[in-house]
Short mmCIF file of N, CA and C in Angstrom, two decimals:
data_model
loop_
_atom_site.label_atom_id
_atom_site.label_comp_id
_atom_site.label_asym_id
_atom_site.label_seq_id
_atom_site.Cartn_x
_atom_site.Cartn_y
_atom_site.Cartn_z
N MET A 89 0.57 -1.41 -0.20
CA MET A 89 0.00 0.15 -0.11
C MET A 89 0.46 1.26 -0.19
N GLU A 90 1.72 1.34 1.06
CA GLU A 90 3.07 2.38 0.80
C GLU A 90 3.45 2.81 -0.34
N GLY A 91 3.71 1.65 -1.21
CA GLY A 91 4.59 2.05 -2.80
C GLY A 91 3.01 2.82 -3.34
N LYS A 92 2.08 1.92 -3.52
CA LYS A 92 0.87 3.18 -4.14
C LYS A 92 0.28 4.58 -3.86
N LYS A 93 0.43 5.03 -2.13
CA LYS A 93 0.47 6.20 -1.83
C LYS A 93 1.51 7.26 -2.33
N ARG A 94 2.80 6.49 -2.41
CA ARG A 94 3.85 7.14 -2.74
C ARG A 94 3.73 7.91 -4.34
N MET A 95 3.61 6.62 -5.22
CA MET A 95 2.96 6.89 -6.62
C MET A 95 2.15 8.17 -6.54
N LYS A 96 0.83 8.14 -5.76
CA LYS A 96 -0.25 9.35 -6.49
C LYS A 96 0.68 10.53 -5.72
N GLU A 97 1.24 10.59 -4.82
CA GLU A 97 2.20 11.72 -4.30
C GLU A 97 2.81 12.27 -5.70
N LEU A 98 3.84 11.53 -5.61
CA LEU A 98 4.34 11.74 -6.93
C LEU A 98 4.01 12.24 -8.19
N ASN A 99 2.85 11.92 -8.99
CA ASN A 99 2.32 11.68 -10.11
C ASN A 99 1.12 13.05 -9.82
N LEU A 100 0.44 13.81 -8.92
CA LEU A 100 0.30 14.38 -8.39
C LEU A 100 0.20 15.50 -9.23
N LEU A 101 1.58 16.00 -9.68
CA LEU A 101 1.69 17.13 -10.58
C LEU A 101 2.04 16.94 -11.98
N ASP A 102 2.10 15.55 -12.47
CA ASP A 102 2.75 14.86 -13.59
C ASP A 102 1.45 15.38 -14.54
N GLY A 103 1.74 15.76 -16.08
CA GLY A 103 0.83 15.92 -17.00
C GLY A 103 0.62 17.71 -16.50
N LEU A 104 0.55 18.38 -15.55
CA LEU A 104 0.04 19.92 -15.46
C LEU A 104 1.33 21.06 -15.81
N ASP A 105 0.91 21.28 -17.06
CA ASP A 105 1.54 22.52 -17.50
C ASP A 105 1.73 23.92 -16.24
N LEU A 106 2.41 24.04 -15.47
CA LEU A 106 2.31 24.92 -15.15
C LEU A 106 2.95 26.38 -15.16
N LYS A 107 3.62 26.56 -16.29
CA LYS A 107 4.43 27.23 -17.04
C LYS A 107 3.26 28.67 -17.07
N ASP A 108 2.22 28.11 -17.67
CA ASP A 108 1.46 29.50 -17.44
C ASP A 108 0.28 29.97 -16.83
N THR A 109 0.36 29.40 -15.02
CA THR A 109 -0.10 29.80 -14.56
C THR A 109 0.78 30.56 -13.43
N LEU A 110 0.07 30.99 -12.50
CA LEU A 110 0.63 31.60 -10.81
C LEU A 110 1.75 31.24 -10.69
N ILE A 111 1.32 29.25 -10.61
CA ILE A 111 2.75 28.90 -9.75
C ILE A 111 3.72 29.17 -10.91
N GLY A 112 3.73 29.11 -12.47
CA GLY A 112 4.88 29.21 -13.08
C GLY A 112 5.42 30.62 -13.01
N ALA A 113 4.96 31.49 -13.38
CA ALA A 113 5.24 32.55 -13.33
C ALA A 113 6.05 33.31 -12.03
N LEU A 114 5.47 32.58 -11.15
CA LEU A 114 5.98 32.93 -9.62
C LEU A 114 7.36 32.58 -9.60
N GLY A 115 7.82 31.26 -10.16
CA GLY A 115 8.58 30.26 -10.05
C GLY A 115 8.82 29.17 -9.42
N ILE A 116 7.44 28.93 -8.61
CA ILE A 116 7.50 28.31 -7.61
C ILE A 116 7.75 26.61 -8.03
N THR A 117 8.66 25.85 -7.01
CA THR A 117 8.76 24.90 -7.53
C THR A 117 8.71 23.95 -5.87
N PHE A 118 8.26 22.77 -6.27
CA PHE A 118 7.83 21.44 -4.86
C PHE A 118 9.30 20.61 -4.89
N LYS A 119 9.55 20.62 -3.34
CA LYS A 119 10.29 19.91 -2.79
C LYS A 119 10.01 18.81 -2.28
N GLU A 120 9.46 18.80 -1.37
CA GLU A 120 8.31 17.83 -0.87
C GLU A 120 6.28 17.74 -0.72
N LEU A 121 6.27 16.22 -1.11
CA LEU A 121 4.83 15.86 -1.16
C LEU A 121 4.42 14.94 -0.81
N ASP A 122 3.72 15.13 0.22
CA ASP A 122 3.37 14.18 1.23
C ASP A 122 2.00 14.63 1.78
N PRO A 123 0.92 13.61 2.01
CA PRO A 123 -0.30 14.05 2.26
C PRO A 123 0.15 15.03 4.41
N ASP A 124 1.00 14.94 4.03
CA ASP A 124 1.56 15.31 5.95
C ASP A 124 1.88 16.57 5.99
N LYS A 125 2.25 16.69 4.80
CA LYS A 125 3.26 17.97 4.45
C LYS A 125 3.56 18.25 3.10
N VAL A 126 3.67 19.41 2.70
CA VAL A 126 3.71 19.72 1.21
C VAL A 126 4.94 21.05 1.34
N VAL A 127 6.28 21.02 0.83
CA VAL A 127 7.34 22.05 1.12
C VAL A 127 7.39 22.12 -0.09
N CYS A 128 7.05 23.72 -0.66
CA CYS A 128 7.72 24.31 -2.14
C CYS A 128 8.56 25.59 -1.59
N GLU A 129 8.95 26.13 -3.02
CA GLU A 129 10.56 26.91 -2.71
C GLU A 129 9.68 28.57 -3.93
N MET A 130 9.95 29.11 -3.18
CA MET A 130 9.65 30.76 -4.69
C MET A 130 11.24 31.47 -4.51
N PRO A 131 11.67 32.00 -5.54
CA PRO A 131 12.33 32.99 -5.79
C PRO A 131 12.25 34.34 -5.19
N VAL A 132 13.08 35.02 -4.52
CA VAL A 132 12.53 36.28 -4.39
C VAL A 132 13.40 37.29 -5.33
N GLY A 133 12.93 37.65 -6.33
CA GLY A 133 13.20 38.85 -7.19
C GLY A 133 11.97 39.56 -7.36
N PRO A 134 12.53 40.22 -9.19
CA PRO A 134 11.52 40.97 -9.43
C PRO A 134 10.50 40.96 -9.89
N LYS A 135 9.88 39.31 -9.98
CA LYS A 135 8.38 38.99 -10.02
C LYS A 135 7.86 38.53 -8.70
N THR A 136 8.64 38.94 -7.83
CA THR A 136 7.67 38.61 -6.41
C THR A 136 7.96 39.81 -5.52
N VAL A 137 8.94 40.61 -5.56
CA VAL A 137 9.06 41.66 -4.83
C VAL A 137 8.25 42.97 -5.01
N GLN A 138 7.78 43.93 -3.86
CA GLN A 138 7.38 45.31 -4.05
C GLN A 138 8.18 46.12 -4.51
N PRO A 139 7.48 47.50 -4.62
CA PRO A 139 8.29 48.72 -5.01
C PRO A 139 9.45 48.63 -4.12
N MET A 140 9.54 48.54 -3.26
CA MET A 140 10.08 48.93 -2.01
C MET A 140 11.83 48.01 -2.22
N GLY A 141 11.32 46.94 -2.97
CA GLY A 141 12.56 45.74 -3.22
C GLY A 141 12.33 44.51 -2.20
N LEU A 142 10.85 44.65 -1.48
CA LEU A 142 11.14 43.65 -0.80
C LEU A 142 10.05 42.57 -0.90
N LEU A 143 10.08 41.45 -0.67
CA LEU A 143 9.32 40.37 -0.84
C LEU A 143 7.72 40.77 -0.85
N HIS A 144 6.59 41.04 -1.56
CA HIS A 144 5.88 41.05 -2.07
C HIS A 144 4.81 40.10 -0.46
N GLY A 145 4.19 40.68 0.37
CA GLY A 145 2.80 40.13 1.15
C GLY A 145 1.99 39.35 -0.22
N GLY A 146 1.82 39.55 -1.23
CA GLY A 146 0.75 38.79 -1.92
C GLY A 146 1.24 37.94 -2.33
N ALA A 147 2.90 37.86 -2.90
CA ALA A 147 3.49 36.81 -3.38
C ALA A 147 3.46 35.57 -2.25
N SER A 148 3.70 35.95 -1.32
CA SER A 148 4.08 35.24 0.28
C SER A 148 2.59 34.36 0.50
N VAL A 149 1.52 35.08 0.24
CA VAL A 149 0.30 34.42 0.02
C VAL A 149 0.12 33.84 -0.70
N ALA A 150 0.23 33.90 -1.79
CA ALA A 150 0.27 33.21 -3.43
C ALA A 150 1.17 31.52 -2.97
N LEU A 151 1.83 31.43 -2.73
CA LEU A 151 3.29 31.04 -1.91
C LEU A 151 2.16 29.73 -1.38
N ALA A 152 1.70 30.25 -0.03
CA ALA A 152 1.63 30.05 1.09
C ALA A 152 -0.15 28.62 0.85
N GLU A 153 -0.98 29.74 -0.27
CA GLU A 153 -1.98 29.09 -0.90
C GLU A 153 -1.70 28.29 -1.63
N THR A 154 -0.97 27.80 -2.51
CA THR A 154 -0.15 27.09 -3.37
C THR A 154 -0.18 25.40 -2.40
N ALA A 155 0.63 26.19 -1.29
CA ALA A 155 1.22 25.01 -0.69
C ALA A 155 0.12 24.37 -0.25
N ALA A 156 -0.81 25.25 0.71
CA ALA A 156 -2.17 24.11 1.16
C ALA A 156 -2.97 23.85 0.01
N SER A 157 -2.81 23.91 -0.72
CA SER A 157 -3.74 23.63 -1.79
C SER A 157 -3.44 21.96 -2.36
N ILE A 158 -2.06 22.80 -2.99
CA ILE A 158 -1.71 21.15 -3.25
C ILE A 158 -1.50 20.12 -1.54
N ALA A 159 -1.19 20.66 -1.07
CA ALA A 159 -1.04 19.69 0.19
C ALA A 159 -3.08 18.82 0.59
N ALA A 160 -3.79 19.81 0.06
CA ALA A 160 -5.40 19.31 0.32
C ALA A 160 -5.68 18.23 -1.12
N ALA A 161 -4.84 18.86 -1.73
CA ALA A 161 -5.15 17.61 -3.38
C ALA A 161 -4.59 16.07 -2.86
N LEU A 162 -3.67 16.39 -2.04
CA LEU A 162 -2.92 14.66 -1.55
C LEU A 162 -3.44 13.90 -0.78
N ASN A 163 -4.65 14.70 -0.17
CA ASN A 163 -5.64 13.90 0.66
C ASN A 163 -7.11 13.57 -0.24
N LEU A 164 -7.31 14.03 -1.51
CA LEU A 164 -8.41 13.69 -1.80
C LEU A 164 -8.09 12.93 -3.16
N ASN A 165 -9.31 11.87 -3.14
CA ASN A 165 -9.20 11.80 -4.45
C ASN A 165 -9.24 11.77 -5.94
N PRO A 166 -9.00 12.21 -6.45
CA PRO A 166 -9.32 13.17 -7.96
C PRO A 166 -10.04 13.31 -8.96
N GLU A 167 -10.24 11.45 -8.58
CA GLU A 167 -11.28 11.34 -9.77
C GLU A 167 -12.60 12.10 -9.21
N THR A 168 -12.79 12.17 -7.76
CA THR A 168 -14.08 12.24 -6.67
C THR A 168 -13.91 13.61 -6.83
N HIS A 169 -12.73 14.36 -5.66
CA HIS A 169 -12.85 15.76 -5.03
C HIS A 169 -12.09 16.57 -5.61
N TYR A 170 -11.74 17.53 -5.84
CA TYR A 170 -10.80 18.71 -5.62
C TYR A 170 -11.21 19.68 -4.81
N PRO A 171 -9.72 20.31 -4.39
CA PRO A 171 -9.35 21.59 -3.65
C PRO A 171 -9.92 22.86 -4.26
N VAL A 172 -9.83 23.72 -2.90
CA VAL A 172 -10.46 24.92 -3.80
C VAL A 172 -10.17 25.97 -2.80
N GLY A 173 -9.21 26.83 -2.46
CA GLY A 173 -9.19 27.82 -1.45
C GLY A 173 -10.47 28.51 -1.01
N LEU A 174 -10.34 28.91 -0.15
CA LEU A 174 -11.82 29.55 0.77
C LEU A 174 -11.51 30.51 1.50
N GLU A 175 -10.40 30.14 2.16
CA GLU A 175 -9.82 31.58 3.34
C GLU A 175 -8.63 31.40 3.60
N ILE A 176 -7.64 32.29 3.60
CA ILE A 176 -6.36 32.76 3.87
C ILE A 176 -5.87 33.86 4.77
N ASN A 177 -4.97 33.83 5.73
CA ASN A 177 -4.98 34.80 6.24
C ASN A 177 -3.69 34.78 6.29
N ALA A 178 -2.84 36.09 6.46
CA ALA A 178 -0.81 35.74 6.93
C ALA A 178 -0.50 37.12 7.76
N ASN A 179 0.21 36.57 8.49
CA ASN A 179 1.14 37.74 9.10
C ASN A 179 2.50 37.64 8.34
N HIS A 180 2.92 38.49 8.02
CA HIS A 180 4.14 39.34 7.44
C HIS A 180 5.57 39.71 8.62
N ILE A 181 6.40 38.38 9.12
CA ILE A 181 7.04 38.57 10.00
C ILE A 181 8.41 39.26 9.88
N ARG A 182 9.26 39.22 8.66
CA ARG A 182 10.21 40.36 8.44
C ARG A 182 10.07 40.12 7.03
N GLY A 183 10.98 41.22 6.58
CA GLY A 183 11.31 41.42 4.79
C GLY A 183 12.26 40.40 4.38
N LYS A 184 12.07 40.56 2.92
CA LYS A 184 13.47 39.86 2.25
C LYS A 184 13.70 40.10 1.18
N LYS A 185 14.51 40.63 0.87
CA LYS A 185 14.63 41.32 -0.40
C LYS A 185 15.84 40.17 -1.51
N ASP A 186 16.07 39.04 -1.39
CA ASP A 186 16.29 38.45 -2.36
C ASP A 186 16.65 37.17 -1.83
N GLY A 187 17.16 35.76 -2.86
CA GLY A 187 17.43 34.67 -1.99
C GLY A 187 15.72 33.56 -2.44
N ILE A 188 15.75 32.45 -1.58
CA ILE A 188 15.32 31.44 -1.66
C ILE A 188 13.87 31.66 -0.37
N VAL A 189 12.88 31.94 -0.44
CA VAL A 189 11.90 31.11 0.31
C VAL A 189 11.14 30.19 0.19
N THR A 190 11.03 29.27 1.59
CA THR A 190 10.68 28.11 1.35
C THR A 190 9.84 27.84 2.22
N ALA A 191 8.08 27.93 2.03
CA ALA A 191 6.93 27.16 2.64
C ALA A 191 6.96 25.90 2.99
N THR A 192 6.49 25.55 4.41
CA THR A 192 5.99 24.48 4.55
C THR A 192 4.27 24.38 5.41
N ALA A 193 3.75 23.48 4.70
CA ALA A 193 1.91 23.38 4.29
C ALA A 193 2.22 22.21 5.64
N THR A 194 1.51 22.07 6.52
CA THR A 194 1.28 21.36 7.70
C THR A 194 -0.70 21.27 8.08
N PRO A 195 -1.15 19.82 8.16
CA PRO A 195 -2.56 20.82 8.46
C PRO A 195 -2.80 20.59 9.79
N TYR A 196 -4.08 21.17 10.23
CA TYR A 196 -4.58 21.54 11.35
C TYR A 196 -5.97 20.67 11.32
N HIS A 197 -7.04 20.24 9.78
CA HIS A 197 -7.76 19.82 10.29
C HIS A 197 -8.03 19.27 9.05
N ARG A 198 -8.55 17.82 8.79
CA ARG A 198 -8.47 17.27 7.12
C ARG A 198 -9.85 16.29 7.65
N GLY A 199 -10.96 17.15 6.85
CA GLY A 199 -12.34 16.89 6.84
C GLY A 199 -12.65 16.48 5.47
N ARG A 200 -14.11 16.05 5.90
CA ARG A 200 -14.64 15.74 4.42
C ARG A 200 -15.36 16.74 3.27
N THR A 201 -15.24 17.79 4.08
CA THR A 201 -15.75 19.20 3.36
C THR A 201 -14.80 20.42 3.47
N SER A 202 -13.85 20.28 4.37
CA SER A 202 -12.94 21.69 4.41
C SER A 202 -11.67 20.78 5.32
N MET A 203 -10.85 21.50 5.10
CA MET A 203 -9.11 21.34 5.61
C MET A 203 -8.77 22.68 6.19
N VAL A 204 -8.08 22.31 7.14
CA VAL A 204 -7.48 23.92 7.26
C VAL A 204 -6.07 23.30 7.61
N TRP A 205 -5.45 24.22 6.86
CA TRP A 205 -3.32 24.23 7.06
C TRP A 205 -2.70 25.20 8.06
N ASP A 206 -1.62 25.01 8.13
CA ASP A 206 -0.62 25.70 8.97
C ASP A 206 0.53 26.06 7.74
N ILE A 207 0.76 27.09 7.46
CA ILE A 207 2.36 27.23 6.55
C ILE A 207 2.62 28.34 6.97
N GLN A 208 3.96 27.74 6.89
CA GLN A 208 5.33 28.65 7.56
C GLN A 208 5.77 28.53 6.17
N ILE A 209 6.78 30.34 5.92
CA ILE A 209 7.48 30.66 5.14
C ILE A 209 8.51 30.96 5.81
N THR A 210 10.10 30.71 5.23
CA THR A 210 11.31 30.49 5.90
C THR A 210 11.98 30.59 5.09
N ASP A 211 13.34 31.43 5.83
CA ASP A 211 14.26 31.91 4.46
C ASP A 211 15.45 30.74 4.26
N GLU A 212 16.57 31.05 4.16
CA GLU A 212 17.35 30.21 3.89
C GLU A 212 18.13 29.60 4.69
N ALA A 213 18.39 30.67 6.01
CA ALA A 213 19.01 30.54 7.59
C ALA A 213 17.48 29.88 8.24
N GLY A 214 16.00 29.39 7.71
CA GLY A 214 15.50 28.91 8.90
C GLY A 214 14.37 29.83 9.77
N LYS A 215 14.57 31.38 8.95
CA LYS A 215 14.38 32.75 10.19
C LYS A 215 12.87 32.29 9.23
N LEU A 216 11.91 32.72 10.21
CA LEU A 216 10.56 32.97 10.16
C LEU A 216 9.80 34.22 9.20
N ILE A 217 9.64 34.41 7.92
CA ILE A 217 9.18 35.70 6.66
C ILE A 217 8.19 35.88 6.71
N SER A 218 7.34 34.31 7.06
CA SER A 218 5.70 34.86 7.12
C SER A 218 4.87 33.67 7.71
N VAL A 219 3.72 33.61 8.40
CA VAL A 219 2.73 32.48 8.76
C VAL A 219 1.35 33.06 8.36
N SER A 220 1.24 31.70 7.48
CA SER A 220 -0.61 31.94 7.02
C SER A 220 -1.48 30.62 7.58
N ARG A 221 -2.53 30.90 7.91
CA ARG A 221 -3.51 29.70 7.97
C ARG A 221 -4.62 29.84 6.32
N CYS A 222 -5.14 28.71 5.98
CA CYS A 222 -5.25 28.36 5.05
C CYS A 222 -6.40 27.18 4.90
N THR A 223 -7.33 28.04 4.99
CA THR A 223 -9.09 27.33 4.78
C THR A 223 -9.12 26.44 3.23
N ILE A 224 -9.03 25.18 3.27
CA ILE A 224 -9.68 24.93 1.45
C ILE A 224 -11.18 24.09 1.98
N ALA A 225 -11.99 24.78 0.87
CA ALA A 225 -13.17 24.00 0.97
C ALA A 225 -12.86 22.75 -0.15
N VAL A 226 -13.46 21.61 -0.06
CA VAL A 226 -13.29 19.62 -0.19
C VAL A 226 -14.53 20.20 -1.69
N VAL A 227 -14.65 20.15 -2.74
CA VAL A 227 -15.82 20.60 -3.42
C VAL A 227 -15.31 18.46 -4.21
N GLU A 228 -16.90 18.35 -4.15
CA GLU A 228 -17.10 16.94 -5.58
C GLU A 228 -17.39 17.45 -7.07
N LYS A 229 -16.57 16.41 -7.39
CA LYS A 229 -16.94 16.55 -8.84
C LYS A 229 -18.27 16.11 -9.64
N LYS A 230 -18.90 16.92 -10.21
CA LYS A 230 -19.96 16.59 -10.59
C LYS A 230 -20.17 16.02 -11.95
#
């Protein structure tokens, strides 16, 4: 069973063309895909900073919701259900001017109709950049 579960994790993004999505535009890449934890990275640079040269809060929120949505998808049967972001909040702790930020999503709650995820965004030294909580609606395919 473990092998089948792992195949689902590895195949989640197969066949998806992400380059023409927000994920592609922001340069988000996935480092760990597990139903209990998703880790993804995003470069801090011209596409993700605000006019003062700091990481844009909206880019951080986009990274956080991406991590939560993918994590939720790993907990669903893609034949019958899909995840949709319902609510997200963020507290920006520290600024960042360049380099890479890493989002780690872990679950607070995984229910039949909704999920709630904790997302922590850190820099290369592990310093906290932003924290978010994202509620995901679980939608039945019709």
